[in-house]
Coordinates of C-alpha atoms in Angstrom, one line a residue:
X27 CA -33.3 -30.8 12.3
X28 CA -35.0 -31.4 15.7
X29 CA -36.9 -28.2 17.2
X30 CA -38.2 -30.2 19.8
X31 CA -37.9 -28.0 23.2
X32 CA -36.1 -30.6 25.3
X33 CA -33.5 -30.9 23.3
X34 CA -30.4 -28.8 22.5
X35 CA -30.5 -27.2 19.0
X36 CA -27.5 -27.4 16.6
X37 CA -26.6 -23.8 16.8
X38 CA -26.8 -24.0 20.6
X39 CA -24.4 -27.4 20.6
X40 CA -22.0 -25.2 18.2
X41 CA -22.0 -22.4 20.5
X42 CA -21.5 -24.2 23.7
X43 CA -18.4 -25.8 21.7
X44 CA -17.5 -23.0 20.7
X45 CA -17.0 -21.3 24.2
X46 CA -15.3 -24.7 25.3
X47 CA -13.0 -24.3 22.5
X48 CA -12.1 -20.6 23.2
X49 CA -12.4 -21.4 27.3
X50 CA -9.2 -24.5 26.6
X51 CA -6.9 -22.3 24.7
X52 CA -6.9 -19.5 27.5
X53 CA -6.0 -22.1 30.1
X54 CA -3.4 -23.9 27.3
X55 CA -1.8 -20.4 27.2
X56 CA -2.3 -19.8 30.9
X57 CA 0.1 -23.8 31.1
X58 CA 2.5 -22.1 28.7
X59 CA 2.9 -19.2 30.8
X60 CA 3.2 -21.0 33.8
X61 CA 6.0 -23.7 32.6
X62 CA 7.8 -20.2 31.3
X63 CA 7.4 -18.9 34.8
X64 CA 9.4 -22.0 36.0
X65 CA 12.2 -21.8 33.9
X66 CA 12.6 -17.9 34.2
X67 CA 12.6 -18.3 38.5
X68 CA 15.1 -21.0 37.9
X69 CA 17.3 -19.0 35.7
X70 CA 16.7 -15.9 38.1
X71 CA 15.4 -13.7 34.7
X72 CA 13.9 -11.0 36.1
X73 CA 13.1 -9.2 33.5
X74 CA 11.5 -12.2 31.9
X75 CA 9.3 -12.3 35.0
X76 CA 8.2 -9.0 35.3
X77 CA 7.1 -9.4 31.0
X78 CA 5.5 -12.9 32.2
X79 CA 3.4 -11.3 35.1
X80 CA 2.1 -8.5 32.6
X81 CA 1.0 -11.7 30.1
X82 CA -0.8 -13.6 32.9
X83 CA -2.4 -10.0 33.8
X84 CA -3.6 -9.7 30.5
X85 CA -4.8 -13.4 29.9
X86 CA -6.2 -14.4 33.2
X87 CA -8.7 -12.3 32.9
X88 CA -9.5 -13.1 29.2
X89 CA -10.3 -17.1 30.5
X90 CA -12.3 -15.7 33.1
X91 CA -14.4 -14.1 30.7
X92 CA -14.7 -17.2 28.5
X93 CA -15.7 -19.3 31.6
X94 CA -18.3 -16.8 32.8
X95 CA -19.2 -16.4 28.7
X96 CA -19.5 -20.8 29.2
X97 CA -21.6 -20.3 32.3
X98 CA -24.3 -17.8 30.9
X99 CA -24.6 -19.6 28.4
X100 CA -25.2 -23.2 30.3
X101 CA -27.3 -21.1 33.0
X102 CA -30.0 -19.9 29.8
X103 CA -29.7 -23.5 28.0
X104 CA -30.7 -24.8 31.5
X105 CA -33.5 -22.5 31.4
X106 CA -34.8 -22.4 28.1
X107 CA -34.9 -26.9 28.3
X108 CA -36.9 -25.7 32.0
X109 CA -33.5 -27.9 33.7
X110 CA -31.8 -26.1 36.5
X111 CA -28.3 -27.1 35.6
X112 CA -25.5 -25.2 37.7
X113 CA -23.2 -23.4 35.4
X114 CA -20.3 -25.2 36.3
X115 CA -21.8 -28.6 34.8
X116 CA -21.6 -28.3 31.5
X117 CA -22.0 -32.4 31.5
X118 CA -25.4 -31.9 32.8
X119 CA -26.5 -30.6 29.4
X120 CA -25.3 -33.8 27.0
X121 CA -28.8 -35.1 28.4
X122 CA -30.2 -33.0 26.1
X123 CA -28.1 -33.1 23.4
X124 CA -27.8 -35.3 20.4
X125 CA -25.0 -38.0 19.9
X126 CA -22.5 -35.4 17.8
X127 CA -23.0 -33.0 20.3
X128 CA -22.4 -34.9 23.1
X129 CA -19.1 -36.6 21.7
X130 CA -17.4 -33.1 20.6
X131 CA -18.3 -31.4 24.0
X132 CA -17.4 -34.4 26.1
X133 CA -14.0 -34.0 24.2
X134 CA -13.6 -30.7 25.2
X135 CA -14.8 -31.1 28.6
X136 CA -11.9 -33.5 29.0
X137 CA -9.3 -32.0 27.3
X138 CA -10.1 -28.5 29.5
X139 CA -10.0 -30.9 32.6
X140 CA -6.9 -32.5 31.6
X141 CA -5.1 -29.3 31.0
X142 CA -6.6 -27.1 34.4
X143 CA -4.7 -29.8 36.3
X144 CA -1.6 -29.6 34.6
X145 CA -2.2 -25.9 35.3
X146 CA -2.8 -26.2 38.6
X147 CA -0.4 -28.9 39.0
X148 CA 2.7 -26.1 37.5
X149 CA 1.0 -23.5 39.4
X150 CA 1.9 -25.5 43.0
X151 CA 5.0 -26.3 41.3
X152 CA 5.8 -22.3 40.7
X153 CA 4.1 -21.9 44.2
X154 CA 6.9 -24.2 45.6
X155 CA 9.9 -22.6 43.6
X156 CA 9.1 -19.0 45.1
X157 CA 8.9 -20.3 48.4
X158 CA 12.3 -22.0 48.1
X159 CA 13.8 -18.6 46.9
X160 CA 12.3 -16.4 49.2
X161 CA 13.7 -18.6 51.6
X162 CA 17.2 -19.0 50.8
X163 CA 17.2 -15.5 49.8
X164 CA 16.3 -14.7 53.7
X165 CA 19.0 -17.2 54.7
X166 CA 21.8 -15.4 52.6
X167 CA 20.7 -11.9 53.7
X168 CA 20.8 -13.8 57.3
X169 CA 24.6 -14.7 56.3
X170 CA 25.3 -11.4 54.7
X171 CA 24.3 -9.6 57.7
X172 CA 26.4 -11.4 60.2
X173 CA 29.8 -11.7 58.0
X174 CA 29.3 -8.2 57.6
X175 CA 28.2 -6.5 61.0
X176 CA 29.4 -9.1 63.7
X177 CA 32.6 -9.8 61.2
X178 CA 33.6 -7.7 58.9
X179 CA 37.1 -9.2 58.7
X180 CA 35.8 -12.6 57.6
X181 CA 34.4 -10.8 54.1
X182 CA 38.4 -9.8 53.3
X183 CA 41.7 -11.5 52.8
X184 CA 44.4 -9.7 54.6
X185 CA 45.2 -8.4 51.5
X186 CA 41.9 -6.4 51.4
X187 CA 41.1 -8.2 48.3
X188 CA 36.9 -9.8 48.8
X189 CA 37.3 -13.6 49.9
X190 CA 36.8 -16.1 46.8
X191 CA 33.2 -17.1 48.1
X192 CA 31.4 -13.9 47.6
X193 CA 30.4 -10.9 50.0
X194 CA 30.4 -12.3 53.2
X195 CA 31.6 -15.5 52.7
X196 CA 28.0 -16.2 51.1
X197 CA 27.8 -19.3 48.8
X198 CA 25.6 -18.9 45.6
X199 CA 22.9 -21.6 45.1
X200 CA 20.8 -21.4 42.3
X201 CA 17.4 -23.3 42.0

């Protein structure tokens, strides 16, 4: 075992890994949540919304934690090998660390990068979706409101049975 004091010590290699580890399964269940998010906007669940916003309420800040846990902990490894590493650069480190340690954090390193653009990749996806729905839920209120105060007639057969196409003549589009 190496004690030399510009190197990273085992324990300190583990616990950096440790946090990576921990930090990639908050954002892998921040991806899930996200590519659930999708499908319930699509499918108009509401209620399977509203349970979905609680879960990224209640994980968001649970990766934030092990990111700023990650960044503490690269901040006083900087400082104890006298480096001034920003905590964001976890890479910075693998010059002081031995081959094993190196390989195992580079593989996290990539596998968190791989899977925060997937996130934010569904996220501007999701971002997109809402958009779209808020805006063709305007236009059919925009419909609504015109069949129904400029032409009330138009939403009724002469039979004063509702037209086939909905109140006001609105057609339904789904996402």
């Amino acid at each position: 075992m190496r004690n030399e004091p510009n190197l990273l010590l085992p324990d300190e290699g583990r616990q950096l890994s440790d946090l990576l580890r921990e930090e990639l399964t908050h954002y892998r269940r921040l991806l899930r949540l996200a590519w659930r998010q999708n499908s319930y906007m699509k499918r108009q669940d509401v209620d399977r919304l509203a349970a979905n916003a609680r879960d990224w309420a209640r994980w968001i800040p649970a990766a934030d934690r092990a990111r700023l846990a990650r960044e503490r902990l690269v901040a006083s490894l900087g400082l104890r090998l006298g480096v001034a590493i920003p905590p964001g650069r976890v890479g910075d480190l693998m010059d002081y660390a031995d081959a094993d340690q190196r390989a195992e954090v580079a593989d996290h390193l990539q596998e968190i990068r791989r899977v925060a653009g997937r996130l934010a990749r569904q996220n501007a996806r999701n971002r997109q979706l809402a958009e779209f729905c808020i805006d063709l839920a305007h236009e059919e209120a925009e419909i609504f409101k015109r069949c129904v105060l400029q032409d009330p007639a138009g939403c009724y057969r002469g039979d004063a049975k509702q037209n086939d196409r909905g109140p006001g003549g609105v057609l339904v589009r789904q996402a």
